[in-house]
């Protein structure tokens, strides 16, 4: 049996990579200019055993075809709240195996660092990046598990195709650290 999503996207064998790609595909279906979205990652088998009604609602009663990790979208992040401040308020219950965040940002190529004016505060830096001719809009989907595993997916707006999504465990280390901190007691 081939691991292909309903949209035809090849599915990864690694459960965390598979969850990241599933979230990226979901976010892509919503289009661009979306707010950040937070997901709990739950063990699908555990959910079927502990919460059979919820598992059925989430479509996890379809036998062996179910992914090992199920992303469950959380409440919307409050408008105007800084992402790092919001993440610092999160405490996950034991049933949550990991979490993921999909967020859009502007990025510059490494070559633009040499052009960066000195002494900019955060707001001025944001304005400078937004006006830079080489800026790229990117959606970052980052996931972490309690055991420290990490995975990320990057999708450029100008290459908005599932076949052009980059994946890797170290693509967005700062965001992965912030998500991992939500599991520290």
mmCIF file of C-alpha atoms in Angstrom:
data_model
loop_
_atom_site.group_PDB
_atom_site.id
_atom_site.type_symbol
_atom_site.label_atom_id
_atom_site.label_comp_id
_atom_site.label_asym_id
_atom_site.label_seq_id
_atom_site.Cartn_x
_atom_site.Cartn_y
_atom_site.Cartn_z
ATOM 1 C CA UNK A 1 0.000 0.000 0.000
ATOM 2 C CA UNK A 2 1.354 3.434 -0.928
ATOM 3 C CA UNK A 3 1.564 6.228 1.623
ATOM 4 C CA UNK A 4 -0.147 8.999 -0.327
ATOM 5 C CA UNK A 5 -2.532 11.586 1.045
ATOM 6 C CA UNK A 6 -5.954 12.149 -0.539
ATOM 7 C CA UNK A 7 -4.476 15.085 -2.500
ATOM 8 C CA UNK A 8 -1.759 12.866 -3.948
ATOM 9 C CA UNK A 9 1.040 14.216 -1.746
ATOM 10 C CA UNK A 10 3.592 11.523 -0.836
ATOM 11 C CA UNK A 11 3.393 10.788 2.875
ATOM 12 C CA UNK A 12 6.520 10.439 4.977
ATOM 13 C CA UNK A 13 7.270 7.278 6.893
ATOM 14 C CA UNK A 14 8.354 9.193 10.022
ATOM 15 C CA UNK A 15 5.200 9.943 12.084
ATOM 16 C CA UNK A 16 6.337 13.462 13.027
ATOM 17 C CA UNK A 17 7.233 14.364 9.440
ATOM 18 C CA UNK A 18 3.882 12.960 8.332
ATOM 19 C CA UNK A 19 2.060 15.133 10.908
ATOM 20 C CA UNK A 20 3.981 18.257 9.807
ATOM 21 C CA UNK A 21 3.130 17.627 6.160
ATOM 22 C CA UNK A 22 -0.517 16.986 7.045
ATOM 23 C CA UNK A 23 -0.691 20.320 8.894
ATOM 24 C CA UNK A 24 1.106 22.096 6.025
ATOM 25 C CA UNK A 25 -1.409 20.648 3.559
ATOM 26 C CA UNK A 26 -4.318 21.731 5.804
ATOM 27 C CA UNK A 27 -2.903 25.268 6.116
ATOM 28 C CA UNK A 28 -2.307 25.429 2.358
ATOM 29 C CA UNK A 29 -5.977 24.611 1.811
ATOM 30 C CA UNK A 30 -6.926 27.665 3.869
ATOM 31 C CA UNK A 31 -4.834 29.967 1.689
ATOM 32 C CA UNK A 32 -2.354 32.657 2.641
ATOM 33 C CA UNK A 33 -2.622 35.603 5.026
ATOM 34 C CA UNK A 34 -3.898 33.386 7.830
ATOM 35 C CA UNK A 35 -3.268 33.752 11.560
ATOM 36 C CA UNK A 36 -0.873 31.400 13.330
ATOM 37 C CA UNK A 37 -2.451 28.032 14.123
ATOM 38 C CA UNK A 38 -1.528 25.829 17.086
ATOM 39 C CA UNK A 39 -2.057 22.052 17.142
ATOM 40 C CA UNK A 40 -1.822 19.388 19.809
ATOM 41 C CA UNK A 41 -0.347 16.143 18.506
ATOM 42 C CA UNK A 42 -1.976 13.100 20.044
ATOM 43 C CA UNK A 43 -1.158 9.422 19.735
ATOM 44 C CA UNK A 44 -3.920 8.088 17.483
ATOM 45 C CA UNK A 45 -4.005 4.606 19.064
ATOM 46 C CA UNK A 46 -4.182 6.074 22.563
ATOM 47 C CA UNK A 47 -7.024 8.374 21.524
ATOM 48 C CA UNK A 48 -8.958 5.447 20.040
ATOM 49 C CA UNK A 49 -8.553 3.542 23.324
ATOM 50 C CA UNK A 50 -9.132 6.430 25.767
ATOM 51 C CA UNK A 51 -11.604 8.613 23.835
ATOM 52 C CA UNK A 52 -13.429 6.407 21.286
ATOM 53 C CA UNK A 53 -16.210 8.930 20.593
ATOM 54 C CA UNK A 54 -13.732 11.757 19.936
ATOM 55 C CA UNK A 55 -11.615 9.401 17.828
ATOM 56 C CA UNK A 56 -14.686 8.620 15.707
ATOM 57 C CA UNK A 57 -15.439 12.358 15.304
ATOM 58 C CA UNK A 58 -11.858 12.882 14.106
ATOM 59 C CA UNK A 59 -12.103 9.973 11.649
ATOM 60 C CA UNK A 60 -9.676 7.758 13.547
ATOM 61 C CA UNK A 61 -11.872 4.672 13.394
ATOM 62 C CA UNK A 62 -10.764 3.686 9.890
ATOM 63 C CA UNK A 63 -8.398 0.863 10.871
ATOM 64 C CA UNK A 64 -4.763 0.648 9.878
ATOM 65 C CA UNK A 65 -4.856 3.633 7.514
ATOM 66 C CA UNK A 66 -4.734 6.116 10.425
ATOM 67 C CA UNK A 67 -1.549 8.147 10.938
ATOM 68 C CA UNK A 68 0.263 7.468 14.244
ATOM 69 C CA UNK A 69 -0.053 11.128 15.304
ATOM 70 C CA UNK A 70 -3.250 13.127 14.960
ATOM 71 C CA UNK A 71 -3.056 16.932 14.855
ATOM 72 C CA UNK A 72 -5.892 18.597 16.785
ATOM 73 C CA UNK A 73 -6.231 22.330 16.148
ATOM 74 C CA UNK A 74 -6.429 24.435 19.296
ATOM 75 C CA UNK A 75 -8.267 27.686 19.950
ATOM 76 C CA UNK A 76 -7.133 30.661 17.923
ATOM 77 C CA UNK A 77 -4.151 32.586 19.239
ATOM 78 C CA UNK A 78 -5.474 35.904 20.636
ATOM 79 C CA UNK A 79 -5.022 38.811 18.209
ATOM 80 C CA UNK A 80 -2.325 41.232 19.302
ATOM 81 C CA UNK A 81 -0.580 38.689 21.542
ATOM 82 C CA UNK A 82 3.095 38.127 20.772
ATOM 83 C CA UNK A 83 3.709 34.511 19.807
ATOM 84 C CA UNK A 84 6.490 33.992 22.366
ATOM 85 C CA UNK A 85 4.293 35.408 25.147
ATOM 86 C CA UNK A 86 1.401 33.172 24.106
ATOM 87 C CA UNK A 87 3.549 30.024 23.984
ATOM 88 C CA UNK A 88 4.865 30.799 27.476
ATOM 89 C CA UNK A 89 1.295 30.418 28.823
ATOM 90 C CA UNK A 90 0.737 26.892 27.472
ATOM 91 C CA UNK A 91 0.760 23.741 29.582
ATOM 92 C CA UNK A 92 -0.190 20.519 27.827
ATOM 93 C CA UNK A 93 -1.997 17.595 29.489
ATOM 94 C CA UNK A 94 -0.189 14.246 29.611
ATOM 95 C CA UNK A 95 -2.314 12.868 26.753
ATOM 96 C CA UNK A 96 -0.650 15.294 24.326
ATOM 97 C CA UNK A 97 2.420 13.695 22.732
ATOM 98 C CA UNK A 98 3.607 16.863 21.013
ATOM 99 C CA UNK A 99 2.536 20.134 19.464
ATOM 100 C CA UNK A 100 2.873 22.022 16.215
ATOM 101 C CA UNK A 101 2.516 25.576 14.987
ATOM 102 C CA UNK A 102 1.890 26.881 11.481
ATOM 103 C CA UNK A 103 2.807 30.546 11.078
ATOM 104 C CA UNK A 104 3.498 32.888 8.160
ATOM 105 C CA UNK A 105 6.534 35.158 8.149
ATOM 106 C CA UNK A 106 8.681 37.250 5.842
ATOM 107 C CA UNK A 107 12.205 35.962 5.267
ATOM 108 C CA UNK A 108 15.259 37.366 3.568
ATOM 109 C CA UNK A 109 18.050 35.433 1.866
ATOM 110 C CA UNK A 110 21.345 35.272 3.794
ATOM 111 C CA UNK A 111 22.857 37.725 1.283
ATOM 112 C CA UNK A 112 20.584 40.470 2.642
ATOM 113 C CA UNK A 113 22.273 40.397 6.075
ATOM 114 C CA UNK A 114 25.105 42.591 4.803
ATOM 115 C CA UNK A 115 22.550 45.293 3.927
ATOM 116 C CA UNK A 116 20.947 45.291 7.387
ATOM 117 C CA UNK A 117 21.130 48.761 8.996
ATOM 118 C CA UNK A 118 22.494 48.751 12.540
ATOM 119 C CA UNK A 119 20.555 49.806 15.608
ATOM 120 C CA UNK A 120 17.042 48.954 14.422
ATOM 121 C CA UNK A 121 14.455 48.106 17.065
ATOM 122 C CA UNK A 122 12.054 45.223 16.413
ATOM 123 C CA UNK A 123 9.389 47.378 14.752
ATOM 124 C CA UNK A 124 11.897 49.146 12.489
ATOM 125 C CA UNK A 125 13.492 45.824 11.557
ATOM 126 C CA UNK A 126 10.057 44.451 10.622
ATOM 127 C CA UNK A 127 9.398 47.470 8.422
ATOM 128 C CA UNK A 128 12.810 47.151 6.761
ATOM 129 C CA UNK A 129 12.241 43.454 5.976
ATOM 130 C CA UNK A 130 8.712 44.146 4.666
ATOM 131 C CA UNK A 131 10.089 46.712 2.201
ATOM 132 C CA UNK A 132 13.129 44.693 1.107
ATOM 133 C CA UNK A 133 12.917 43.697 -2.594
ATOM 134 C CA UNK A 134 14.285 40.176 -1.911
ATOM 135 C CA UNK A 135 11.776 39.311 0.839
ATOM 136 C CA UNK A 136 9.944 36.002 0.614
ATOM 137 C CA UNK A 137 6.655 35.099 2.242
ATOM 138 C CA UNK A 138 6.931 31.704 3.901
ATOM 139 C CA UNK A 139 4.680 29.439 5.932
ATOM 140 C CA UNK A 140 6.585 27.575 8.605
ATOM 141 C CA UNK A 141 5.077 24.488 10.202
ATOM 142 C CA UNK A 142 7.113 23.318 13.170
ATOM 143 C CA UNK A 143 6.347 20.314 15.380
ATOM 144 C CA UNK A 144 7.987 18.882 18.475
ATOM 145 C CA UNK A 145 7.382 15.806 20.604
ATOM 146 C CA UNK A 146 7.860 15.445 24.348
ATOM 147 C CA UNK A 147 10.963 13.302 23.719
ATOM 148 C CA UNK A 148 12.681 16.233 21.960
ATOM 149 C CA UNK A 149 12.051 15.109 18.360
ATOM 150 C CA UNK A 150 11.528 17.986 15.946
ATOM 151 C CA UNK A 151 10.381 18.466 12.384
ATOM 152 C CA UNK A 152 9.662 21.468 10.197
ATOM 153 C CA UNK A 153 8.158 22.244 6.816
ATOM 154 C CA UNK A 154 8.671 25.465 4.863
ATOM 155 C CA UNK A 155 6.440 26.552 2.005
ATOM 156 C CA UNK A 156 7.275 29.660 -0.011
ATOM 157 C CA UNK A 157 4.320 31.648 -1.271
ATOM 158 C CA UNK A 158 5.917 31.999 -4.688
ATOM 159 C CA UNK A 159 6.365 28.203 -4.898
ATOM 160 C CA UNK A 160 3.037 27.238 -3.350
ATOM 161 C CA UNK A 161 3.085 23.558 -4.222
ATOM 162 C CA UNK A 162 3.270 20.444 -2.049
ATOM 163 C CA UNK A 163 6.177 19.223 -4.186
ATOM 164 C CA UNK A 164 8.195 22.351 -3.268
ATOM 165 C CA UNK A 165 7.776 22.074 0.509
ATOM 166 C CA UNK A 166 11.119 21.784 2.305
ATOM 167 C CA UNK A 167 11.320 19.565 5.386
ATOM 168 C CA UNK A 168 13.975 19.102 8.019
ATOM 169 C CA UNK A 169 14.431 18.937 11.763
ATOM 170 C CA UNK A 170 16.620 22.038 12.035
ATOM 171 C CA UNK A 171 14.962 24.524 9.674
ATOM 172 C CA UNK A 172 13.391 26.738 12.367
ATOM 173 C CA UNK A 173 15.363 26.072 15.571
ATOM 174 C CA UNK A 174 14.118 29.068 17.562
ATOM 175 C CA UNK A 175 10.466 28.192 17.071
ATOM 176 C CA UNK A 176 11.165 24.525 17.819
ATOM 177 C CA UNK A 177 12.818 25.583 21.103
ATOM 178 C CA UNK A 178 9.805 27.720 22.028
ATOM 179 C CA UNK A 179 7.417 24.840 21.299
ATOM 180 C CA UNK A 180 9.583 22.388 23.285
ATOM 181 C CA UNK A 181 9.471 24.754 26.246
ATOM 182 C CA UNK A 182 5.685 24.278 26.411
ATOM 183 C CA UNK A 183 6.368 20.729 27.726
ATOM 184 C CA UNK A 184 8.762 21.776 30.469
ATOM 185 C CA UNK A 185 7.185 21.764 33.907
#
